[in-house]
Short mmCIF file of C-alpha atoms in Angstrom, two decimals:
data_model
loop_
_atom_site.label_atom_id
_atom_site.label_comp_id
_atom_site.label_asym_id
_atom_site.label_seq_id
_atom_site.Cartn_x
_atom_site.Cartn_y
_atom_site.Cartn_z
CA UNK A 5 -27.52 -65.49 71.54
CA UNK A 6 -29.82 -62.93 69.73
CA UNK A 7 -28.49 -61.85 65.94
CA UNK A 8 -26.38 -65.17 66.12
CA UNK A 9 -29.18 -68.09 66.59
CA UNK A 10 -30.05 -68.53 63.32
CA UNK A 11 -26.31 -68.39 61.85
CA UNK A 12 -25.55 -70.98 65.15
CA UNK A 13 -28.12 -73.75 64.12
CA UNK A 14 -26.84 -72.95 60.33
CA UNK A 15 -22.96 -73.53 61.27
CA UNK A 16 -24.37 -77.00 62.96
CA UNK A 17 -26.37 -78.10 60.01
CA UNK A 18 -23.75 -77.24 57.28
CA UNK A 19 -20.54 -78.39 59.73
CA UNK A 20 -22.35 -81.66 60.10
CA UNK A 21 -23.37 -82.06 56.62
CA UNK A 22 -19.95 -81.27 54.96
CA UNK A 23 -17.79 -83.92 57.38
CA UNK A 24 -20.64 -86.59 56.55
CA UNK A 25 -20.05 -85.75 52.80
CA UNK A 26 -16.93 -84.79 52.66
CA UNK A 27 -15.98 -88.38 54.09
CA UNK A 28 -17.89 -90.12 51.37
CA UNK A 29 -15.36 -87.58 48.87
CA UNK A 30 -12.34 -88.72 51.25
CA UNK A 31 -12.80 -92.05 50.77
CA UNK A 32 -13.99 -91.76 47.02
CA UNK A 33 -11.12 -89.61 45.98
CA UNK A 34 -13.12 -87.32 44.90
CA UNK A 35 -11.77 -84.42 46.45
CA UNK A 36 -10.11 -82.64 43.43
CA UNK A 37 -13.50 -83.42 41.75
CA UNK A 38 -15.41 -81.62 44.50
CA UNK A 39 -12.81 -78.21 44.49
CA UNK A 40 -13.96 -78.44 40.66
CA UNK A 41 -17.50 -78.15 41.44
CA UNK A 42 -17.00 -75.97 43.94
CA UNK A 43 -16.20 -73.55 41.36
CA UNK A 44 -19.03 -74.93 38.88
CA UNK A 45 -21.80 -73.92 41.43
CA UNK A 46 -20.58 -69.95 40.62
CA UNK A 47 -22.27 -69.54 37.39
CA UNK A 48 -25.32 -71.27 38.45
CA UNK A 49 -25.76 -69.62 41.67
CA UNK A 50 -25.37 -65.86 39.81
CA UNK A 51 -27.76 -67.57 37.27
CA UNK A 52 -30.20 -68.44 39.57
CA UNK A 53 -30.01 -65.22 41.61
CA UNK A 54 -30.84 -63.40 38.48
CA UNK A 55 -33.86 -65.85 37.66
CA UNK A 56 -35.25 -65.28 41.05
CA UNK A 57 -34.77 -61.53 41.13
CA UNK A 58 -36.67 -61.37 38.21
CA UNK A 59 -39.98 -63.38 38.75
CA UNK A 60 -39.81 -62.27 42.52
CA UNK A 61 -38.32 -65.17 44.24
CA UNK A 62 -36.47 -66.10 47.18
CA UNK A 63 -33.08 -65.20 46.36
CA UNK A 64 -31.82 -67.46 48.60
CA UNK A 65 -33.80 -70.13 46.89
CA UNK A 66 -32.76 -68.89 43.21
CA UNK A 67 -28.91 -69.36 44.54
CA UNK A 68 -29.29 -73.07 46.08
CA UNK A 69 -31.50 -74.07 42.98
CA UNK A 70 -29.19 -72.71 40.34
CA UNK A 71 -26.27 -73.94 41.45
CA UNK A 72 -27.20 -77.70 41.38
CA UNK A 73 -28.80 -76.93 38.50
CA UNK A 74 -25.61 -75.93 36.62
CA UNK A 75 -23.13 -78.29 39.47
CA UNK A 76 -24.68 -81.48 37.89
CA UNK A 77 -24.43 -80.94 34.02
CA UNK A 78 -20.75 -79.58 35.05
CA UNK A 79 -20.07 -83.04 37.19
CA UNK A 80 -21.95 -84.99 33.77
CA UNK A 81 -19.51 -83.09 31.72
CA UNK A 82 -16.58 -83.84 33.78
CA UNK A 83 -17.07 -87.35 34.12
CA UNK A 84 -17.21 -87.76 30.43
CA UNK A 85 -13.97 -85.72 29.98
CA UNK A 86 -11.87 -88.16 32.03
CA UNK A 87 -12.93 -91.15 29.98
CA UNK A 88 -11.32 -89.93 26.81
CA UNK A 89 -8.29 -90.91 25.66
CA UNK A 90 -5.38 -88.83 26.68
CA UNK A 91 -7.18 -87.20 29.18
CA UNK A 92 -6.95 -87.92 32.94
CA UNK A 93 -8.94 -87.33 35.93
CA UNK A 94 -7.02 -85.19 36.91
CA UNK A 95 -7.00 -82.69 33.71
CA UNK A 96 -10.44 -83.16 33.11
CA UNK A 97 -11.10 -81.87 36.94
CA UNK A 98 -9.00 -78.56 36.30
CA UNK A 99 -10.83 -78.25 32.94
CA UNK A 100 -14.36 -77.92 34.32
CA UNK A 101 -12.83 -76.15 37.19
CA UNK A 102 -11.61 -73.55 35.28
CA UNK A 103 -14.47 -73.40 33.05
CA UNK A 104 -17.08 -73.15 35.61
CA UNK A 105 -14.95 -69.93 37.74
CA UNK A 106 -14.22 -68.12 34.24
CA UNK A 107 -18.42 -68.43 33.54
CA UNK A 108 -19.06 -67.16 36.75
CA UNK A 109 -17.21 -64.43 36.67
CA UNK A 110 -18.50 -63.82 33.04
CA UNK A 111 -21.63 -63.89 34.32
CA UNK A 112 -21.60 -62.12 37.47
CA UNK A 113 -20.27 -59.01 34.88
CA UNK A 114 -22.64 -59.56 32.41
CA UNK A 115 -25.62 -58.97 34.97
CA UNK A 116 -24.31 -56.32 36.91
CA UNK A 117 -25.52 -54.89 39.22
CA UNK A 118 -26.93 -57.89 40.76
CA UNK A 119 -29.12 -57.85 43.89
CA UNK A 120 -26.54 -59.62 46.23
CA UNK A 121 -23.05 -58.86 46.13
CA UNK A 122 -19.93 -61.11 44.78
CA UNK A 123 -19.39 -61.86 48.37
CA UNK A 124 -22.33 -63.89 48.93
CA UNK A 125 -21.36 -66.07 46.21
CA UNK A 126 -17.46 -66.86 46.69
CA UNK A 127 -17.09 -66.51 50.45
CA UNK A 128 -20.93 -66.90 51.93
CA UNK A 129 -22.44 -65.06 54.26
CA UNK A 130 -22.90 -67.13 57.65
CA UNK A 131 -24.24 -63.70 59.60
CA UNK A 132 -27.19 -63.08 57.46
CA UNK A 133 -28.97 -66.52 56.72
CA UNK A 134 -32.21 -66.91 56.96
CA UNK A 135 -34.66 -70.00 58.45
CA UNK A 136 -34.74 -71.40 54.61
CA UNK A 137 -31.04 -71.88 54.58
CA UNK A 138 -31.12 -73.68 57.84
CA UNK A 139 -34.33 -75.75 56.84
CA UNK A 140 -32.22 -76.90 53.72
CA UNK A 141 -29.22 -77.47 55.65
CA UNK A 142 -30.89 -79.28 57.92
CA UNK A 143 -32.99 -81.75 55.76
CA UNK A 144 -30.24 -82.81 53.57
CA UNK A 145 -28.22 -83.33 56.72
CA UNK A 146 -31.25 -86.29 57.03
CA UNK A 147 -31.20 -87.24 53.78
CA UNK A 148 -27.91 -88.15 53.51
CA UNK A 149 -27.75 -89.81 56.76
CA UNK A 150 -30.50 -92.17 55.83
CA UNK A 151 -28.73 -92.89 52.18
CA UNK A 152 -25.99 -93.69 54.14
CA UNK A 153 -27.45 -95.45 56.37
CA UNK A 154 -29.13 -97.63 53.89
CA UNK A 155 -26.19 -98.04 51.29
CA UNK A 156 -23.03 -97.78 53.65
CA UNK A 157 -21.62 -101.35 52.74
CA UNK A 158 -21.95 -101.06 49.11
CA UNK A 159 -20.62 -97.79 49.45
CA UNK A 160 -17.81 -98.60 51.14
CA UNK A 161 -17.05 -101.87 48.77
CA UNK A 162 -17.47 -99.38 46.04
CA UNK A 163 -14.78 -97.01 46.70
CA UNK A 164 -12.50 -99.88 48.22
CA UNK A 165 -12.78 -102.63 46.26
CA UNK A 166 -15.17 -101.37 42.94
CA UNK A 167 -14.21 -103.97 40.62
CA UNK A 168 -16.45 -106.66 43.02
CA UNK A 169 -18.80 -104.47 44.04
CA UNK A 170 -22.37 -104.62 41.88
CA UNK A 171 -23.66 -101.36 40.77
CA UNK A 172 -20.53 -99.60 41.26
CA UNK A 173 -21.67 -97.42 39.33
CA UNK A 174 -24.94 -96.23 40.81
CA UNK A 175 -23.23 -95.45 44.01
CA UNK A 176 -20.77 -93.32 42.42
CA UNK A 177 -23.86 -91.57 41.19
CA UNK A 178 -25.24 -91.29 44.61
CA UNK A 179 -21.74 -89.74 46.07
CA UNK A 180 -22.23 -87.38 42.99
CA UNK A 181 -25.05 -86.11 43.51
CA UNK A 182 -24.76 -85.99 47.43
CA UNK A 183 -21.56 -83.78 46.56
CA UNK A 184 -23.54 -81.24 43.98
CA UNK A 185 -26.40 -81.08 46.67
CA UNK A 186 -24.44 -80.25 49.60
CA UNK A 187 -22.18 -77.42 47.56
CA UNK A 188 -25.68 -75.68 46.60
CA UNK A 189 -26.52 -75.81 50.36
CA UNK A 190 -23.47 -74.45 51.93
CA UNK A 191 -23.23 -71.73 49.61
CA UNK A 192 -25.16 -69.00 52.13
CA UNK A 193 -22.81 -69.94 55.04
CA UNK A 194 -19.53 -70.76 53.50
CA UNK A 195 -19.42 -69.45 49.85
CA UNK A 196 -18.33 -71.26 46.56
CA UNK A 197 -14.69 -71.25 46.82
CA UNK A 198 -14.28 -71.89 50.41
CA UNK A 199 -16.66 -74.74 51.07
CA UNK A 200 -14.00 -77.46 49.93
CA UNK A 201 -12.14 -76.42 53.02
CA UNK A 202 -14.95 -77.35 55.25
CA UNK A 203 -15.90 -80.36 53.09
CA UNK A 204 -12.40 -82.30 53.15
CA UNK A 205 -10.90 -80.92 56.54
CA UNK A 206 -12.70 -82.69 59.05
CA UNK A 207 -12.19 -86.28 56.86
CA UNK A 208 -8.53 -85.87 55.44
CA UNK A 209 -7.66 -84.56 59.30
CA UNK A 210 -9.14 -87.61 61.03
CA UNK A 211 -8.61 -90.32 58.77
CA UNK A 212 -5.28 -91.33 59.95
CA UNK A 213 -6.46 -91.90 63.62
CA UNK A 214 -9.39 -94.55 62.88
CA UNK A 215 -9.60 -97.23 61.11
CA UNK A 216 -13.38 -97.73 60.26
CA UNK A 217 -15.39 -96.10 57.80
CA UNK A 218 -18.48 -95.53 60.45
CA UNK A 219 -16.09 -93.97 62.67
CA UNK A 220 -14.76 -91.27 60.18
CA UNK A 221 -18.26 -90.53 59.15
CA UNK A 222 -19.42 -90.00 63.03
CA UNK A 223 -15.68 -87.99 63.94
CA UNK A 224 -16.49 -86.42 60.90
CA UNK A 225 -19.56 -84.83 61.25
CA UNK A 226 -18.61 -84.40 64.38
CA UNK A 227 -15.38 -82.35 63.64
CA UNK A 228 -16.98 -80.73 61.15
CA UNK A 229 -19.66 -78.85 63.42
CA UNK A 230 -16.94 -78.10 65.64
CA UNK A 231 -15.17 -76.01 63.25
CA UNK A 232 -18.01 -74.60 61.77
CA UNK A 233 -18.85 -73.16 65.19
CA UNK A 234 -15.80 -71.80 66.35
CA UNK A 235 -15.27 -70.51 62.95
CA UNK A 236 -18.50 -68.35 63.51
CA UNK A 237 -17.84 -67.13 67.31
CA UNK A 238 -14.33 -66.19 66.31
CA UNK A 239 -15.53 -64.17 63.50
CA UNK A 240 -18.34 -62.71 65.52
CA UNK A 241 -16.07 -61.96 68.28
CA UNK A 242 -13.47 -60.46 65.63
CA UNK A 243 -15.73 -58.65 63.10
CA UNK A 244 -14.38 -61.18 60.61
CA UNK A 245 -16.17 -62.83 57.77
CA UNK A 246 -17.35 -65.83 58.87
CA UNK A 247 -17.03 -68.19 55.87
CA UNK A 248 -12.97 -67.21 55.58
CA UNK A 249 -12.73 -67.85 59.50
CA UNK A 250 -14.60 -71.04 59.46
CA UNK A 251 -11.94 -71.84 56.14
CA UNK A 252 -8.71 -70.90 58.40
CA UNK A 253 -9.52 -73.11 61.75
CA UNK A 254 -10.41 -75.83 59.35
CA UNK A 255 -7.16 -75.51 57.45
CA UNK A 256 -5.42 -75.43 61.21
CA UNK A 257 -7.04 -78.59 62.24
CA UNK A 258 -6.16 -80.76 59.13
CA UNK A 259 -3.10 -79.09 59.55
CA UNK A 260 -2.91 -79.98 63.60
CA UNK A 261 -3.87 -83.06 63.20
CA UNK A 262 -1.40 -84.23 60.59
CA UNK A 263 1.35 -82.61 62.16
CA UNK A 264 0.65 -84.90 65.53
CA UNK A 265 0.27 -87.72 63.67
CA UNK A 266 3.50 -87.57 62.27
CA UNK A 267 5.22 -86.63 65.25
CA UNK A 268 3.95 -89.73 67.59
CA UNK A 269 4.21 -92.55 64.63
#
């Protein structure tokens, strides 16, 4: 496999780790929340790219670490916007959404010219990670299967039925933060603005064939490194960047898969 190994075990980690996830956002609603981070974790990945070029750092590290760093003040900020009066979800999602791209782009200018280019921050670069990445990947790919695991009832009751479900609260913190950690870690492979394609596909596709909430987590993650895979042979085979490939076949399965739907019920 040569030049392609390490971006292989990369597209398995992250395509696994975003249908896990991004079924906890399915079946949250948190989905137009997430596309609003997605767009938070800009500034603080240019941020922490700048940090780290200056004391000498990974870069790759500076990126991840940034943009949680500046993801979960964002998701705070958000969260707090909805509750006031006259403002919905739904505005106070666009809000930080816009806020976050318009300080990354400020940003990016403002610290020109920075050691990685604007690429590597909007649409990823799945060729070029390195063993970090993957080890990152990788180990919150664990983590968040054993916080499932451990909390997938309450979780569950939570999103379904929150009004009986004690702690409510807490677990929505725990999807939170599972959603701000997973962003930082897909940036290298998929980018800012096109990881909430790889999040949400594999989910929103399958959701209308099963019935169980362990099932869409398992199609899920399933799905998920599927895509993530043939997104990055396809590219490879095409000389296409592999974060906008991985984006397309995930946008054709979703849109597959609700199209047959349709058609046989």
């Amino acid at each position: 496999m040569g030049v392609l190994t390490l971006p292989f075990f990369e597209a398995i980690a992250v395509g696994c780790l975003s249908g896990l996830v991004g079924t906890l956002m399915v079946l949250g609603n948190r989905v137009f929340f997430a596309e609003s981070l997605s767009h938070g974790t800009f500034p603080g990945a240019v941020l922490g790219v700048v940090v780290a070029n200056a004391l000498g750092a990974n870069l790759s590290d500076g990126l991840m670490l940034g943009s949680v760093a500046v993801c979960i003040p964002l998701a705070i900020f958000m969260h707090y916007l909805g509750k006031v009066h006259g403002v919905s979800s739904t505005a106070a999602a666009g809000t930080t959404l816009t806020l976050g791209f318009a300080m990354g782009i400020l940003l990016l200018r403002w610290f020109q010219p920075l050691p990685l280019h604007v690429d590597s921050f909007l649409v990823g670069s799945l060729t070029t990670v390195n063993h970090r990445d993957v080890a990152v990947a990788a180990g919150l790919v664990i983590i968040c299967l054993l916080a499932v695991l451990a909390c997938r009832r309450r979780l569950f009751q939570a999103y379904f039925d929150p009004t009986t479900s004690p702690h409510s609260g807490l677990y929505d913190a725990l999807t939170l933060g599972l959603i701000c950690l997973t962003m930082a870690a897909v940036i290298p492979a998929v980018g800012t603005i096109l990881s909430i394609a790889l999040l949400v596909a594999p989910a929103a596709g399958l959701r209308p064939w099963v019935s169980r909430p362990e099932a869409l987590l398992i199609g899920a993650g399933i799905i998920g490194i599927t895509i993530a895979v043939a997104g990055l042979f396809i590219a490879a085979h095409l000389s296409l960047s592999a974060g906008g490939t991985i984006a397309i076949v995930a946008g054709v399965f979703y849109l597959a898969s609700m199209t047959a739907y349709k058609a046989i019920s």
